[in-house]
Short mmCIF file of C-alpha atoms in Angstrom, two decimals:
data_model
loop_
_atom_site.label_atom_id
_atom_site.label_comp_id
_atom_site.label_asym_id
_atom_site.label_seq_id
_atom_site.Cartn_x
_atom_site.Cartn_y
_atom_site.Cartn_z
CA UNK A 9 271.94 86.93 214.21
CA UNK A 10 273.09 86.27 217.42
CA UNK A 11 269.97 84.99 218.84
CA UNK A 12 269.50 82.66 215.38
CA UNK A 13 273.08 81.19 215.92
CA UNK A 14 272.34 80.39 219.32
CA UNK A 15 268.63 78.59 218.73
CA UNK A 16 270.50 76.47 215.86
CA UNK A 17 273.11 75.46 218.85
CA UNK A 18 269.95 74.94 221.10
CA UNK A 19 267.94 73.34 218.56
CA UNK A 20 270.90 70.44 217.61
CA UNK A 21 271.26 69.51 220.82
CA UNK A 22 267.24 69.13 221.44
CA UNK A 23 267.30 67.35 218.81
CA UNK A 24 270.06 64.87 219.14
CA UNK A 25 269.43 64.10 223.10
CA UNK A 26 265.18 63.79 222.14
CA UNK A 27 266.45 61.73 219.26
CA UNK A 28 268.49 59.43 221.18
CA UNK A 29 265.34 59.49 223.77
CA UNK A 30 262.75 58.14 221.88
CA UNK A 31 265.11 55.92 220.05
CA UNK A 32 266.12 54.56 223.28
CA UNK A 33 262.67 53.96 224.70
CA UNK A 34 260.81 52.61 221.31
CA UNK A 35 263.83 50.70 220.03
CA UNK A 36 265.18 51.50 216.52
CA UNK A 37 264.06 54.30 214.52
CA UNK A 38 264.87 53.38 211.35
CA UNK A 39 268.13 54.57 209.27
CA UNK A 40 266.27 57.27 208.14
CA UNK A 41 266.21 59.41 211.21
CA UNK A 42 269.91 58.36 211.64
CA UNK A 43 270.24 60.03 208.06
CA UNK A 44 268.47 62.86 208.99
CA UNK A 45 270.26 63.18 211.84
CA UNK A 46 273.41 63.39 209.72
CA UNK A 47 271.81 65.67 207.74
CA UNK A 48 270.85 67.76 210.42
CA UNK A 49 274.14 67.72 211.74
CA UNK A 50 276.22 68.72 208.02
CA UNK A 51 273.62 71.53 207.84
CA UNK A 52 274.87 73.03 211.24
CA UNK A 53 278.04 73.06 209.90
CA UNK A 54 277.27 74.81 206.69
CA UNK A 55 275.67 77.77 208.78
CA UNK A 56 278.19 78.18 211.47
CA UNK A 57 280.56 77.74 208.48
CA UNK A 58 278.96 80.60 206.91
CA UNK A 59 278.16 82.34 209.29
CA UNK A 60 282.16 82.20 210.31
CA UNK A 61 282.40 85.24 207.27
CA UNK A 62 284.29 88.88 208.51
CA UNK A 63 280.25 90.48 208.07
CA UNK A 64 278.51 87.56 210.56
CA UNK A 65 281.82 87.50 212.95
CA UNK A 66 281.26 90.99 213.47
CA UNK A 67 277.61 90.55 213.66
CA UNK A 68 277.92 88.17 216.24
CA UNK A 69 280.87 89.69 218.30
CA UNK A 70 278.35 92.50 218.70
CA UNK A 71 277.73 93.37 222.43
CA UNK A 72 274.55 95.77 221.89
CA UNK A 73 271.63 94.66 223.87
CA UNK A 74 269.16 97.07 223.57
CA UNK A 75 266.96 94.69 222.26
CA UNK A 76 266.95 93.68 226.15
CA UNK A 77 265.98 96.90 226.68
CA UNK A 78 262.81 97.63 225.06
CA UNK A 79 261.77 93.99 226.27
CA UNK A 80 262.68 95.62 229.68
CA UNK A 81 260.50 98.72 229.08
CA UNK A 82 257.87 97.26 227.52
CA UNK A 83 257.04 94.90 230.18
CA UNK A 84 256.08 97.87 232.47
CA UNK A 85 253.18 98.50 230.23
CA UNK A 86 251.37 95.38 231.67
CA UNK A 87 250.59 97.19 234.42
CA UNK A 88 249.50 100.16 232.92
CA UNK A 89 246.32 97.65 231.38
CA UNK A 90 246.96 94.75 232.65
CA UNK A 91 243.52 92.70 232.15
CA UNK A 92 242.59 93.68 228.27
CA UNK A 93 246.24 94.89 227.00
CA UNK A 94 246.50 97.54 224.42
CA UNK A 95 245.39 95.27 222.09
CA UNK A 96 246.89 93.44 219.63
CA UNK A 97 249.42 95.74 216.95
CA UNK A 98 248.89 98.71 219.50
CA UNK A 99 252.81 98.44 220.82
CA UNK A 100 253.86 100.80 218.69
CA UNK A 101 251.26 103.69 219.73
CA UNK A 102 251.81 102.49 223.30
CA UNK A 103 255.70 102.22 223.80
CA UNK A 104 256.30 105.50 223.93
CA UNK A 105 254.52 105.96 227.20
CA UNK A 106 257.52 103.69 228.88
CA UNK A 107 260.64 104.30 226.84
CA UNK A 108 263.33 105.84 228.90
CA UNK A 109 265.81 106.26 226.00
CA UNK A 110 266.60 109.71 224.75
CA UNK A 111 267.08 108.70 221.35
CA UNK A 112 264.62 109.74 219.20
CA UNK A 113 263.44 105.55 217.89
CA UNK A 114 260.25 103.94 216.84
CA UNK A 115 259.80 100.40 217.81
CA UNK A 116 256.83 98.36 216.83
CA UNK A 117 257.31 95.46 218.32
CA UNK A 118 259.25 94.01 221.92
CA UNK A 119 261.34 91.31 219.52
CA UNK A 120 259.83 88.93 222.96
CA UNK A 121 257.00 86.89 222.89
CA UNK A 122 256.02 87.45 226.62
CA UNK A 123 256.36 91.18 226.56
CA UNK A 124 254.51 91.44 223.85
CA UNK A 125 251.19 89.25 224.52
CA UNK A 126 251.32 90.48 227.66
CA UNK A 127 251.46 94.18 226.88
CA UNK A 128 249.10 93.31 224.22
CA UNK A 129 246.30 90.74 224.97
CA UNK A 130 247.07 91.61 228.89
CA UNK A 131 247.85 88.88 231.81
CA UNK A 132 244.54 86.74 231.59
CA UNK A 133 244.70 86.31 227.75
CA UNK A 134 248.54 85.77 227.66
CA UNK A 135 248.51 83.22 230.47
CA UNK A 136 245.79 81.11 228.86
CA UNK A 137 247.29 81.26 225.83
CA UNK A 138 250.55 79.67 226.85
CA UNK A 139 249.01 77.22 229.40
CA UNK A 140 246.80 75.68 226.81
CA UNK A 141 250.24 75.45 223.79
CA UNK A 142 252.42 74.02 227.13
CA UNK A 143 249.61 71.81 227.77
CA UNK A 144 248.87 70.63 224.43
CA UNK A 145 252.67 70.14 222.87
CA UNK A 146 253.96 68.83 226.12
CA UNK A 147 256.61 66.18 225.84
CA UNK A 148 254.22 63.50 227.04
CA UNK A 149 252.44 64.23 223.99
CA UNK A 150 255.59 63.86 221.62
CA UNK A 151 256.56 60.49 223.35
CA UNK A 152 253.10 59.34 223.15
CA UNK A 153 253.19 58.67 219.52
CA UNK A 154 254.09 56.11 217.83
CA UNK A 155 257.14 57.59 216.13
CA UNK A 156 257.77 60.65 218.07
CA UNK A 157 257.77 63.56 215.61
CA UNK A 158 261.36 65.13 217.67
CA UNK A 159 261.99 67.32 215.02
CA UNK A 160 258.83 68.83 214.20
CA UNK A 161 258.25 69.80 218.53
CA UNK A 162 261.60 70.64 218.60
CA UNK A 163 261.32 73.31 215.69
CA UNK A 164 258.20 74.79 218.00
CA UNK A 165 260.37 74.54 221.31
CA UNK A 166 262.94 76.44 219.44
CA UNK A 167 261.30 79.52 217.61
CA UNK A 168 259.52 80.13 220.83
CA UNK A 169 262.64 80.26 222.60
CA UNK A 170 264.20 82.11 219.68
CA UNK A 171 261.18 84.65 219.88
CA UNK A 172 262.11 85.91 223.19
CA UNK A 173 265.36 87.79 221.40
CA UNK A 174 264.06 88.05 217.73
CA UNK A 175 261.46 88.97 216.08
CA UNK A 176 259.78 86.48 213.81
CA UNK A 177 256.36 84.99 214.98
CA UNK A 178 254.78 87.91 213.41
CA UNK A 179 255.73 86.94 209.92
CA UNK A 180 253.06 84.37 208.96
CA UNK A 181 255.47 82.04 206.41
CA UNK A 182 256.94 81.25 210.38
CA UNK A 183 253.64 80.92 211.93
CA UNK A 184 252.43 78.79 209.26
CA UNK A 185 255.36 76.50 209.50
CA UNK A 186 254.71 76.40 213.27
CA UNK A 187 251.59 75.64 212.86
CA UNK A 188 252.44 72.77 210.86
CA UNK A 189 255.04 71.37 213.22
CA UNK A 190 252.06 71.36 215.72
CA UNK A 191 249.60 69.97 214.10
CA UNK A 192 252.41 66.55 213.27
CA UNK A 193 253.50 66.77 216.84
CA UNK A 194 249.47 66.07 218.40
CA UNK A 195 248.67 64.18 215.32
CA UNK A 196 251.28 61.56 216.14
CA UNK A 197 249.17 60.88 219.64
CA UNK A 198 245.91 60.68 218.01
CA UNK A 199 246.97 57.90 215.71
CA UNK A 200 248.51 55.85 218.21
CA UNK A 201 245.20 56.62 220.20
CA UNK A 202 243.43 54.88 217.13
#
């Protein structure tokens, strides 16, 4: 996907100028990280190398943006509830009430994290929400550990960001993995606090 390709492009170059970062203000990492750096890198190549196939060139040359769209649209259900939202798995009931398109479509979800908390759990709930995970995986917490855990917040950074054209937090393999990433990126404070 388009969106994919350009969080991988994102995502290497998070993780190579946090890398060089925190190896810059804690001294040398170790050759691991500079082999998993490597390895980062050679598997970048492999999917941009695969993804360089006649199916994913066309995939990607693709110009339709009506994902955009129904992001667009659904954000003018906020104010239609905007202190409780629909609640949570209603877009699909509720969309219809703000799509413009003549088409007849179904969509049941934005593919966009904001528009869909806050058509969903409405403004106080969504605001919270992402206050507290800013707050809480901030980069002074990353750089507060003892060996910054770059790639695990830069895998969160990254699927947020990559949630605001796709749709993927839903699935809960992702959120799982997420979860995980969080839970090594606060750790890493916590035992340095120790």
């Amino acid at each position: 996907s388009r969106g994919g390709m350009g969080s991988l492009a994102v995502g290497v170059l998070f993780t190579i100028v946090l890398g060089y970062l925190a190896r810059r203000r804690y001294g040398r990492l170790g050759g691991l990280n500079a082999a998993f750096s490597i390895a980062l890198l050679v598997a970048a190549g492999v999917l941009i190398g695969l993804g360089a196939s006649e199916t994913a060139r066309d995939d990607l040359a693709n110009t339709d943006l009506s994902k955009f769209e129904v992001a667009r649209r659904a954000l003018h259900l906020v104010p239609l509830s905007p202190v409780m939202g629909f609640g949570r798995g209603a877009f699909e009931d509720v969309f219809p009430r703000v799509r413009e398109s003549t088409l007849y479509m179904t969509s049941t979800n934005p593919e966009n994290i904001l528009a869909q908390w806050l058509s969903e759990w409405g403004v106080p709930v969504a605001a919270i929400a992402f206050a507290l995970l800013a707050w809480a995986l901030r980069p002074k917490v990353l750089f507060s550990a003892v060996r910054p855990a770059v790639g695990a917040w830069v895998a969160i950074v990254i699927t947020v960001l990559h949630d605001l054209v796709d749709f993927h937090l839903e699935v809960p393999g992702v959120v799982a993995l997420v979860t995980v990433c969080a839970a090594i990126v606060v750790a890493g404070r916590r035992a340095r606090d120790e």
